[in-house]
C-alpha cells in the first residue's frame, strides 16, 4: 500500500537572502521551527533557470526537505528563468537548456526573452518523479515561469491581452480555463502593471499570495508552487541595504503571514527559497557598444531609429543582469571578440568552451562566449551610440522587443519634469480605449 505524500508548498521569494530575515519575522520564525540552509551556486542565477532546476529531481523524502525551512539556490546566470528551471529539473542549464531569461534563437535570427512555453525546458520535472511514486499526484503552479503547456493540474501565469489595435491590457492565463474567471471575480484582474515596470509594487505579490491561498483551500494540490516577486523591485531600485528595501521585506513578510499560517495548519511542509540575491552595483558595462565600435555589431535603420541586426552582426551580446551571452557568427572572429571584451572595464570573466562546461552552461543556446561582470558592474543591452537614434521602445516597458534586460524599466525618467503628466495622459487614452505609448522610462 502506497502512503500519501506530505503536501508541499514551495514559495519562491525572489531576492531573499539571510541578511533580510531580521526584517521578516514570520519567515524567520518558520526557520526557527524548522531549518535553514544556504545552497551552492550554479550559472546562471536567474529566475527561469533556477526554478526549473529545483523541482525536477526527487520527492521531498529523498531531497531532504523534511521540515519547514528553506534553501537559497542560485545558478549562473542568476536570473529568473534559468534558476527556476534548475529548481524544477534538478539539472544545470547545460541539460535543461534555459541559459538565461532569453537568448538568441539562431534558427529564427532573433533575440527572444520571457517565452512561456514549458516545452523549452528539457528534462524530468519534480512532479514527474512524484507521479511515478504517487499516481494521481496533483500540482498547482502559481506564477512560476515556463508555466504554459506544463503538465500541471492548476496553472496561473501572467498573460496580457494583446488587442489587434496594439493595446496591451492586464490579464492572466489559467488552466483549467474556468479558473480565470473564478480568480478574477474574487481578486480582480491580475495586476500586470504592478508586476513589472515603474509601478511594480506589493499589489502583484498580494494578488499572487491570495490566489495561492484560494487554490490551496479549494483544490488542495499535493504540490503548490508560488512565485512572490516583491523583493525584486526595491532591491534593484535602491540596493539591498537601503531603508526602502528593508521596508519592502517587512511588508512582504506581513503579506505572507496568513499563507504560512494556513499552510502549516493543514500540515503542509513549507519550503521558502530564492533564485538569487541582489548586490550593490555602480558601473554599467555597455558591452554591445564596445562590440559596435570594434566593427563587430551591425544595426539597420528605419525612420531614423537603429535596430540591432543579429543576423548580420559578426558578434553581439544578449545582456542579462551580470551575465551576457556573446554570439559570434564565425569562428575566425572569436580571437578579436575576446580581445575587445577582455579589455572592457567591468568584465570579470570571459567563459569559452571550457569555462561554460565548468559552470554547466555548455548548451547550444549559449553564446560562443559568456561574459560575467565584476561584482559591482552590470551589463546593458544598449547598442546605439547616439541617444537620438535609439529605437522608440528604449523608453518603454518592452520586455519582448529589447534584445536584453533593462532595469531602467523599474523607474520613471528622473530627468523629465513632465514624466508624470505624460503617464497620466497615456492612462487617460488607455481608459478611453485608445492606443497609447507609456514612454516614461
Short mmCIF file of C-alpha atoms in Angstrom, two decimals:
data_model
loop_
_atom_site.label_atom_id
_atom_site.label_comp_id
_atom_site.label_asym_id
_atom_site.label_seq_id
_atom_site.Cartn_x
_atom_site.Cartn_y
_atom_site.Cartn_z
CA UNK A 1 0.00 0.00 0.00
CA UNK A 2 1.41 3.38 -1.02
CA UNK A 3 1.25 6.04 1.69
CA UNK A 4 0.03 9.51 0.80
CA UNK A 5 2.72 12.13 0.26
CA UNK A 6 3.05 15.05 2.64
CA UNK A 7 1.57 18.12 0.92
CA UNK A 8 4.19 20.70 -0.01
CA UNK A 9 4.16 24.46 -0.55
CA UNK A 10 7.23 25.92 -2.29
CA UNK A 11 7.49 29.71 -2.06
CA UNK A 12 9.95 31.33 -4.45
CA UNK A 13 10.63 34.62 -2.65
CA UNK A 14 12.95 36.06 -5.25
CA UNK A 15 15.73 38.23 -3.85
CA UNK A 16 15.54 36.73 -0.36
CA UNK A 17 18.87 36.41 1.44
CA UNK A 18 19.81 35.52 5.03
CA UNK A 19 20.56 39.19 5.72
CA UNK A 20 16.92 40.12 5.07
CA UNK A 21 15.47 37.64 7.56
CA UNK A 22 15.94 40.01 10.50
CA UNK A 23 13.35 42.22 8.80
CA UNK A 24 10.94 39.34 8.12
CA UNK A 25 9.81 37.92 11.48
CA UNK A 26 7.31 35.41 10.11
CA UNK A 27 9.85 33.81 7.78
CA UNK A 28 12.50 33.91 10.49
CA UNK A 29 10.11 32.13 12.86
CA UNK A 30 9.47 29.50 10.19
CA UNK A 31 13.20 28.83 10.08
CA UNK A 32 13.29 28.57 13.84
CA UNK A 33 10.62 25.89 13.80
CA UNK A 34 12.34 24.00 11.02
CA UNK A 35 15.69 24.55 9.37
CA UNK A 36 17.64 26.99 7.24
CA UNK A 37 20.47 26.36 4.79
CA UNK A 38 22.35 28.10 2.03
CA UNK A 39 22.72 26.32 -1.28
CA UNK A 40 25.67 26.46 -3.64
CA UNK A 41 25.88 28.43 -6.84
CA UNK A 42 25.25 27.44 -10.42
CA UNK A 43 25.31 29.62 -13.51
CA UNK A 44 23.04 31.37 -14.49
CA UNK A 45 21.45 32.63 -11.28
CA UNK A 46 18.29 33.89 -12.95
CA UNK A 47 14.65 33.20 -12.29
CA UNK A 48 13.68 30.88 -15.12
CA UNK A 49 16.76 28.67 -14.92
CA UNK A 50 16.83 28.35 -11.15
CA UNK A 51 13.18 27.41 -10.77
CA UNK A 52 13.45 24.67 -13.35
CA UNK A 53 16.46 23.03 -11.66
CA UNK A 54 14.95 22.77 -8.21
CA UNK A 55 11.78 20.86 -8.94
CA UNK A 56 12.92 18.07 -11.18
CA UNK A 57 14.86 15.69 -9.16
CA UNK A 58 13.32 13.84 -6.27
CA UNK A 59 10.47 13.62 -3.81
CA UNK A 60 10.60 15.55 -0.54
CA UNK A 61 11.58 12.42 1.38
CA UNK A 62 14.56 11.97 -0.93
CA UNK A 63 15.79 15.51 -1.45
CA UNK A 64 15.87 16.21 2.27
CA UNK A 65 13.10 18.80 2.64
CA UNK A 66 11.61 17.06 5.64
CA UNK A 67 10.60 20.02 7.75
CA UNK A 68 9.62 23.63 7.44
CA UNK A 69 12.52 25.73 6.22
CA UNK A 70 14.07 26.97 3.02
CA UNK A 71 17.01 26.78 0.74
CA UNK A 72 18.80 29.58 -1.06
CA UNK A 73 19.77 28.45 -4.53
CA UNK A 74 21.37 30.31 -7.41
CA UNK A 75 22.52 29.29 -10.85
CA UNK A 76 24.59 31.04 -13.50
CA UNK A 77 23.19 33.24 -14.81
CA UNK A 78 21.40 34.24 -11.62
CA UNK A 79 18.19 35.15 -13.35
CA UNK A 80 14.59 34.02 -13.06
CA UNK A 81 14.14 31.64 -15.97
CA UNK A 82 17.44 29.82 -15.58
CA UNK A 83 17.15 29.48 -11.81
CA UNK A 84 13.56 28.26 -11.80
CA UNK A 85 14.33 25.71 -14.49
CA UNK A 86 17.19 24.39 -12.39
CA UNK A 87 14.93 24.14 -9.34
CA UNK A 88 12.29 22.22 -11.27
CA UNK A 89 14.52 19.77 -13.09
CA UNK A 90 17.44 19.23 -10.76
CA UNK A 91 19.83 19.90 -13.65
CA UNK A 92 22.04 22.72 -14.86
CA UNK A 93 21.37 24.87 -17.95
CA UNK A 94 23.63 22.59 -19.99
CA UNK A 95 20.90 19.96 -19.65
CA UNK A 96 17.61 21.83 -19.26
CA UNK A 97 18.56 24.42 -21.88
CA UNK A 98 17.37 27.59 -20.15
CA UNK A 99 20.56 29.61 -20.37
CA UNK A 100 19.00 32.91 -19.27
CA UNK A 101 15.77 34.87 -19.33
CA UNK A 102 16.21 34.83 -23.08
CA UNK A 103 18.73 34.02 -25.75
CA UNK A 104 19.43 34.27 -29.47
CA UNK A 105 17.27 31.81 -31.37
CA UNK A 106 19.71 31.01 -34.16
CA UNK A 107 17.08 29.28 -36.26
CA UNK A 108 14.92 32.42 -36.16
CA UNK A 109 17.66 35.03 -36.27
CA UNK A 110 16.02 36.82 -33.35
CA UNK A 111 16.62 37.53 -29.66
CA UNK A 112 13.60 36.45 -27.62
CA UNK A 113 13.15 36.91 -23.89
CA UNK A 114 10.49 35.75 -21.47
CA UNK A 115 9.00 32.96 -23.56
CA UNK A 116 6.34 30.99 -21.66
CA UNK A 117 6.12 27.51 -23.19
CA UNK A 118 7.25 24.77 -20.81
CA UNK A 119 8.44 22.76 -23.81
CA UNK A 120 11.59 24.92 -23.82
CA UNK A 121 12.67 23.28 -20.54
CA UNK A 122 14.21 19.86 -21.13
CA UNK A 123 14.20 17.10 -18.55
CA UNK A 124 12.01 15.44 -15.99
CA UNK A 125 10.25 17.79 -13.60
CA UNK A 126 9.77 17.15 -9.90
CA UNK A 127 6.14 16.22 -10.40
CA UNK A 128 7.06 13.59 -12.99
CA UNK A 129 9.09 11.77 -10.35
CA UNK A 130 6.36 12.29 -7.76
CA UNK A 131 3.68 10.83 -10.02
CA UNK A 132 5.73 7.71 -10.63
CA UNK A 133 5.77 7.12 -6.89
CA UNK A 134 2.29 8.51 -6.17
CA UNK A 135 -0.10 8.12 -9.13
CA UNK A 136 -2.57 11.00 -9.17
CA UNK A 137 -0.12 13.43 -7.53
CA UNK A 138 -1.53 16.92 -8.13
CA UNK A 139 0.40 20.14 -8.80
CA UNK A 140 -0.51 23.83 -8.83
CA UNK A 141 1.79 26.43 -10.38
CA UNK A 142 1.01 30.00 -9.39
CA UNK A 143 3.29 32.29 -11.39
CA UNK A 144 6.50 30.26 -11.66
CA UNK A 145 7.80 30.79 -15.18
CA UNK A 146 7.51 28.44 -18.19
CA UNK A 147 4.06 27.52 -16.95
CA UNK A 148 2.15 27.30 -20.21
CA UNK A 149 1.90 23.78 -21.58
CA UNK A 150 3.31 22.23 -18.40
CA UNK A 151 1.74 19.00 -17.19
CA UNK A 152 0.37 20.60 -14.03
CA UNK A 153 -3.20 20.35 -12.76
CA UNK A 154 -3.69 24.05 -11.98
CA UNK A 155 -1.81 26.92 -13.62
CA UNK A 156 -1.86 30.68 -13.16
CA UNK A 157 0.63 32.84 -15.05
CA UNK A 158 0.79 36.48 -16.26
CA UNK A 159 -0.54 36.83 -19.80
CA UNK A 160 -1.64 40.24 -21.13
CA UNK A 161 -4.43 40.73 -23.64
CA UNK A 162 -2.85 41.88 -26.91
CA UNK A 163 -5.54 43.65 -28.92
CA UNK A 164 -5.46 43.99 -32.69
CA UNK A 165 -5.02 47.78 -32.43
CA UNK A 166 -1.81 47.37 -30.42
CA UNK A 167 -3.21 47.90 -26.93
CA UNK A 168 -1.91 45.70 -24.11
CA UNK A 169 -4.14 45.14 -21.11
CA UNK A 170 -3.53 43.24 -17.86
CA UNK A 171 -4.70 39.66 -17.57
CA UNK A 172 -3.52 36.15 -16.77
CA UNK A 173 -3.66 32.67 -18.27
CA UNK A 174 -5.12 29.83 -16.26
CA UNK A 175 -5.60 26.14 -16.61
CA UNK A 176 -8.25 24.91 -16.37
CA UNK A 177 -9.75 27.91 -18.18
CA UNK A 178 -12.64 28.27 -15.73
CA UNK A 179 -10.14 29.16 -13.01
CA UNK A 180 -9.57 32.51 -14.77
CA UNK A 181 -12.99 33.98 -14.04
CA UNK A 182 -13.07 32.36 -10.61
CA UNK A 183 -9.89 34.18 -9.60
CA UNK A 184 -10.64 37.50 -11.28
CA UNK A 185 -14.16 37.58 -9.81
CA UNK A 186 -12.67 37.05 -6.35
CA UNK A 187 -9.42 39.03 -6.57
CA UNK A 188 -9.84 41.38 -9.52
CA UNK A 189 -7.87 41.41 -12.76
CA UNK A 190 -4.28 40.24 -12.46
CA UNK A 191 -2.36 43.48 -11.74
CA UNK A 192 0.15 43.26 -14.59
CA UNK A 193 1.41 46.83 -14.32
CA UNK A 194 2.20 46.21 -10.64
CA UNK A 195 4.09 43.03 -11.62
CA UNK A 196 6.74 44.83 -13.71
CA UNK A 197 7.55 48.39 -14.68
CA UNK A 198 7.71 51.72 -12.83
CA UNK A 199 4.52 50.80 -10.97
CA UNK A 200 5.76 47.40 -9.76
CA UNK A 201 4.93 47.06 -6.07
CA UNK A 202 3.33 44.90 -3.39
CA UNK A 203 -0.03 44.76 -5.17
CA UNK A 204 1.12 41.99 -7.53
CA UNK A 205 2.56 39.81 -4.77
CA UNK A 206 -0.61 40.27 -2.71
CA UNK A 207 -2.71 39.05 -5.66
CA UNK A 208 -0.45 36.03 -6.19
CA UNK A 209 -0.46 35.14 -2.48
CA UNK A 210 -4.25 35.42 -2.31
CA UNK A 211 -4.60 33.28 -5.45
CA UNK A 212 -2.38 30.67 -3.83
CA UNK A 213 -4.46 30.68 -0.65
CA UNK A 214 -7.63 30.26 -2.70
CA UNK A 215 -6.22 27.33 -4.69
CA UNK A 216 -4.95 25.61 -1.54
CA UNK A 217 -8.38 25.93 0.06
CA UNK A 218 -10.42 24.89 -2.96
CA UNK A 219 -8.13 22.39 -4.78
CA UNK A 220 -5.73 21.12 -2.10
CA UNK A 221 -2.89 20.16 -4.50
CA UNK A 222 -0.14 17.88 -3.26
CA UNK A 223 2.46 20.38 -4.51
CA UNK A 224 1.87 24.12 -4.78
CA UNK A 225 4.47 26.41 -6.37
CA UNK A 226 4.10 30.13 -5.64
CA UNK A 227 6.34 32.86 -7.09
CA UNK A 228 6.50 36.03 -4.97
CA UNK A 229 8.29 38.89 -6.81
CA UNK A 230 8.07 41.86 -4.44
CA UNK A 231 11.65 41.95 -3.14
CA UNK A 232 12.93 42.05 -6.72
CA UNK A 233 11.65 45.59 -7.22
CA UNK A 234 13.05 47.85 -4.49
CA UNK A 235 16.23 45.80 -4.08
CA UNK A 236 17.02 46.58 -7.72
CA UNK A 237 15.83 50.17 -7.47
CA UNK A 238 17.63 51.14 -4.28
CA UNK A 239 20.07 48.37 -3.33
CA UNK A 240 19.89 45.70 -0.63
CA UNK A 241 20.73 47.92 2.36
CA UNK A 242 18.52 50.90 1.59
CA UNK A 243 15.76 51.50 4.20
CA UNK A 244 13.15 51.32 1.44
CA UNK A 245 14.33 47.83 0.53
CA UNK A 246 14.22 46.71 4.15
CA UNK A 247 10.70 48.12 4.43
CA UNK A 248 9.74 46.11 1.35
CA UNK A 249 10.98 42.96 3.08
CA UNK A 250 8.90 43.70 6.18
CA UNK A 251 5.82 44.50 4.10
CA UNK A 252 6.13 41.26 2.15
CA UNK A 253 6.61 39.24 5.33
CA UNK A 254 3.31 40.60 6.65
CA UNK A 255 1.54 39.63 3.42
CA UNK A 256 2.97 36.11 3.60
CA UNK A 257 1.90 35.53 7.20
CA UNK A 258 -1.68 34.30 6.53
CA UNK A 259 -0.48 31.92 3.80
CA UNK A 260 2.21 30.48 6.06
CA UNK A 261 -0.25 30.07 8.92
CA UNK A 262 -2.86 28.33 6.76
CA UNK A 263 -0.32 26.04 5.11
CA UNK A 264 1.11 24.91 8.42
CA UNK A 265 -2.36 24.44 9.91
CA UNK A 266 -3.23 21.96 7.17
CA UNK A 267 0.02 20.06 7.66
CA UNK A 268 1.94 21.28 4.63
CA UNK A 269 5.69 21.26 4.53
CA UNK A 270 6.68 24.82 3.62
CA UNK A 271 9.86 25.44 1.64
CA UNK A 272 10.96 29.04 1.06
CA UNK A 273 13.73 29.54 -1.48
CA UNK A 274 15.23 32.28 -3.60
CA UNK A 275 16.63 32.26 -7.11
CA UNK A 276 19.33 34.81 -6.31
CA UNK A 277 20.35 37.63 -4.02
CA UNK A 278 20.88 41.19 -5.21
CA UNK A 279 24.13 43.05 -4.54
CA UNK A 280 25.25 46.65 -4.85
CA UNK A 281 26.31 47.74 -8.35
CA UNK A 282 27.60 51.09 -9.58
CA UNK A 283 29.05 50.51 -13.07
CA UNK A 284 27.06 49.86 -16.25
CA UNK A 285 29.02 47.97 -18.89
CA UNK A 286 27.98 48.81 -22.46
CA UNK A 287 29.08 45.52 -23.97
CA UNK A 288 27.21 45.91 -27.27
CA UNK A 289 28.51 49.43 -27.79
CA UNK A 290 32.05 48.09 -27.39
CA UNK A 291 31.37 45.42 -30.00
CA UNK A 292 29.87 48.01 -32.32
CA UNK A 293 32.82 50.38 -32.00
CA UNK A 294 35.05 47.44 -32.88
CA UNK A 295 33.11 46.92 -36.11
CA UNK A 296 31.62 43.61 -34.97
CA UNK A 297 27.98 44.58 -34.31
CA UNK A 298 25.68 45.82 -37.07
CA UNK A 299 22.43 47.77 -36.98
CA UNK A 300 19.81 48.64 -39.55
CA UNK A 301 17.90 51.92 -39.60
CA UNK A 302 14.19 52.61 -40.01
CA UNK A 303 12.58 56.03 -39.57
CA UNK A 304 15.81 57.34 -38.09
CA UNK A 305 15.91 54.64 -35.41
CA UNK A 306 18.60 51.98 -35.11
CA UNK A 307 17.76 48.33 -34.57
CA UNK A 308 20.14 45.52 -33.74
CA UNK A 309 20.76 43.27 -36.75
CA UNK A 310 21.71 39.95 -35.14
CA UNK A 311 21.59 38.03 -38.41
CA UNK A 312 24.41 40.03 -39.98
CA UNK A 313 26.41 41.02 -36.90
CA UNK A 314 29.73 39.28 -36.51
CA UNK A 315 29.20 39.45 -32.75
CA UNK A 316 26.62 40.81 -30.32
CA UNK A 317 25.63 40.21 -26.70
CA UNK A 318 22.35 39.32 -25.03
CA UNK A 319 22.78 41.13 -21.71
CA UNK A 320 21.05 39.72 -18.63
CA UNK A 321 21.97 41.48 -15.37
CA UNK A 322 25.59 40.46 -14.66
CA UNK A 323 25.92 37.88 -17.41
CA UNK A 324 25.92 38.28 -21.17
CA UNK A 325 25.79 35.60 -23.84
CA UNK A 326 28.06 36.74 -26.66
CA UNK A 327 27.11 35.24 -30.01
CA UNK A 328 29.91 35.10 -32.58
CA UNK A 329 28.85 34.19 -36.10
CA UNK A 330 32.21 32.97 -37.44
CA UNK A 331 34.88 31.06 -35.50
CA UNK A 332 37.64 33.17 -37.03
CA UNK A 333 36.21 36.24 -35.23
CA UNK A 334 36.49 34.68 -31.77
CA UNK A 335 40.03 35.98 -31.05
CA UNK A 336 39.05 39.54 -31.97
CA UNK A 337 35.84 39.42 -29.90
CA UNK A 338 37.75 38.04 -26.94
CA UNK A 339 40.37 40.80 -27.30
CA UNK A 340 37.69 43.53 -27.30
CA UNK A 341 35.87 42.17 -24.26
CA UNK A 342 38.92 41.32 -22.20
CA UNK A 343 39.90 45.00 -22.39
CA UNK A 344 36.40 46.23 -21.45
CA UNK A 345 36.25 47.63 -17.88
CA UNK A 346 33.69 45.78 -15.76
CA UNK A 347 34.11 42.38 -17.41
CA UNK A 348 35.30 39.99 -14.73
CA UNK A 349 35.38 36.70 -16.61
CA UNK A 350 35.05 35.57 -20.20
CA UNK A 351 34.00 31.94 -20.50
CA UNK A 352 34.90 29.91 -23.55
CA UNK A 353 34.09 26.26 -24.12
CA UNK A 354 35.89 25.00 -21.03
CA UNK A 355 34.53 27.76 -18.80
CA UNK A 356 30.97 27.15 -19.95
CA UNK A 357 31.38 23.45 -19.28
CA UNK A 358 32.73 24.14 -15.81
CA UNK A 359 29.65 26.23 -14.97
CA UNK A 360 27.09 23.95 -16.59
CA UNK A 361 26.39 26.39 -19.44
CA UNK A 362 27.67 24.32 -22.36
CA UNK A 363 24.39 24.24 -24.28
CA UNK A 364 23.75 25.10 -27.95
CA UNK A 365 21.60 28.06 -26.87
CA UNK A 366 24.52 29.69 -25.04
CA UNK A 367 26.74 32.24 -26.70
CA UNK A 368 30.09 31.23 -28.12
CA UNK A 369 31.46 33.28 -25.23
CA UNK A 370 29.80 34.12 -21.92
CA UNK A 371 30.82 37.34 -20.17
CA UNK A 372 30.47 37.61 -16.39
CA UNK A 373 30.58 41.08 -14.85
CA UNK A 374 32.71 42.14 -11.93
CA UNK A 375 30.75 42.22 -8.64
CA UNK A 376 29.94 45.95 -8.80
CA UNK A 377 29.11 46.02 -12.52
CA UNK A 378 26.20 45.03 -14.76
CA UNK A 379 25.67 44.69 -18.50
CA UNK A 380 23.42 46.99 -20.52
CA UNK A 381 21.79 45.86 -23.75
CA UNK A 382 22.28 49.29 -25.39
CA UNK A 383 23.83 49.16 -28.84
CA UNK A 384 23.20 52.67 -30.26
CA UNK A 385 25.94 55.28 -30.00
CA UNK A 386 23.69 58.34 -30.20
CA UNK A 387 20.58 58.56 -27.99
CA UNK A 388 18.81 60.48 -30.75
CA UNK A 389 18.91 57.28 -32.83
CA UNK A 390 17.68 54.92 -30.12
CA UNK A 391 14.58 52.89 -31.02
CA UNK A 392 11.33 54.21 -29.60
CA UNK A 393 10.93 51.13 -27.41
CA UNK A 394 14.02 52.16 -25.42
CA UNK A 395 11.85 54.39 -23.21
CA UNK A 396 9.07 51.84 -22.85
CA UNK A 397 8.45 48.81 -20.71
CA UNK A 398 9.02 46.45 -23.63
CA UNK A 399 10.44 43.16 -22.42
CA UNK A 400 9.75 41.35 -25.67
CA UNK A 401 11.37 43.81 -28.09
CA UNK A 402 14.53 44.76 -26.24
CA UNK A 403 17.38 42.35 -27.02
CA UNK A 404 18.37 42.16 -23.36
CA UNK A 405 17.34 43.02 -19.83
CA UNK A 406 16.71 46.68 -18.96
CA UNK A 407 16.43 47.54 -15.23
CA UNK A 408 15.59 51.13 -16.20
CA UNK A 409 12.05 49.83 -16.75
CA UNK A 410 11.60 49.96 -12.97
CA UNK A 411 11.96 53.77 -12.98
CA UNK A 412 10.22 56.79 -14.40
CA UNK A 413 12.65 59.09 -16.22
CA UNK A 414 14.16 61.27 -13.43
CA UNK A 415 15.39 63.85 -15.96
CA UNK A 416 11.93 64.52 -17.43
CA UNK A 417 9.98 67.04 -15.29
CA UNK A 418 6.79 66.17 -17.17
CA UNK A 419 7.08 62.40 -16.87
CA UNK A 420 4.08 62.05 -14.53
CA UNK A 421 1.98 64.30 -16.75
CA UNK A 422 2.87 62.09 -19.72
CA UNK A 423 1.97 58.99 -17.74
CA UNK A 424 -1.38 60.49 -16.76
CA UNK A 425 -2.11 61.36 -20.38
CA UNK A 426 -1.26 57.85 -21.51
CA UNK A 427 -3.54 56.40 -18.84
CA UNK A 428 -6.36 58.68 -19.97
CA UNK A 429 -6.01 57.38 -23.53
CA UNK A 430 -5.96 53.84 -22.17
CA UNK A 431 -9.22 54.36 -20.26
CA UNK A 432 -10.83 55.74 -23.42
CA UNK A 433 -9.84 52.57 -25.28
CA UNK A 434 -7.32 54.40 -27.46
CA UNK A 435 -3.83 53.25 -28.33
CA UNK A 436 -1.17 54.73 -26.10
CA UNK A 437 2.59 54.73 -25.52
CA UNK A 438 3.81 54.80 -21.93
CA UNK A 439 7.16 56.39 -22.88
CA UNK A 440 8.20 57.29 -19.35
CA UNK A 441 11.19 55.01 -18.63
#
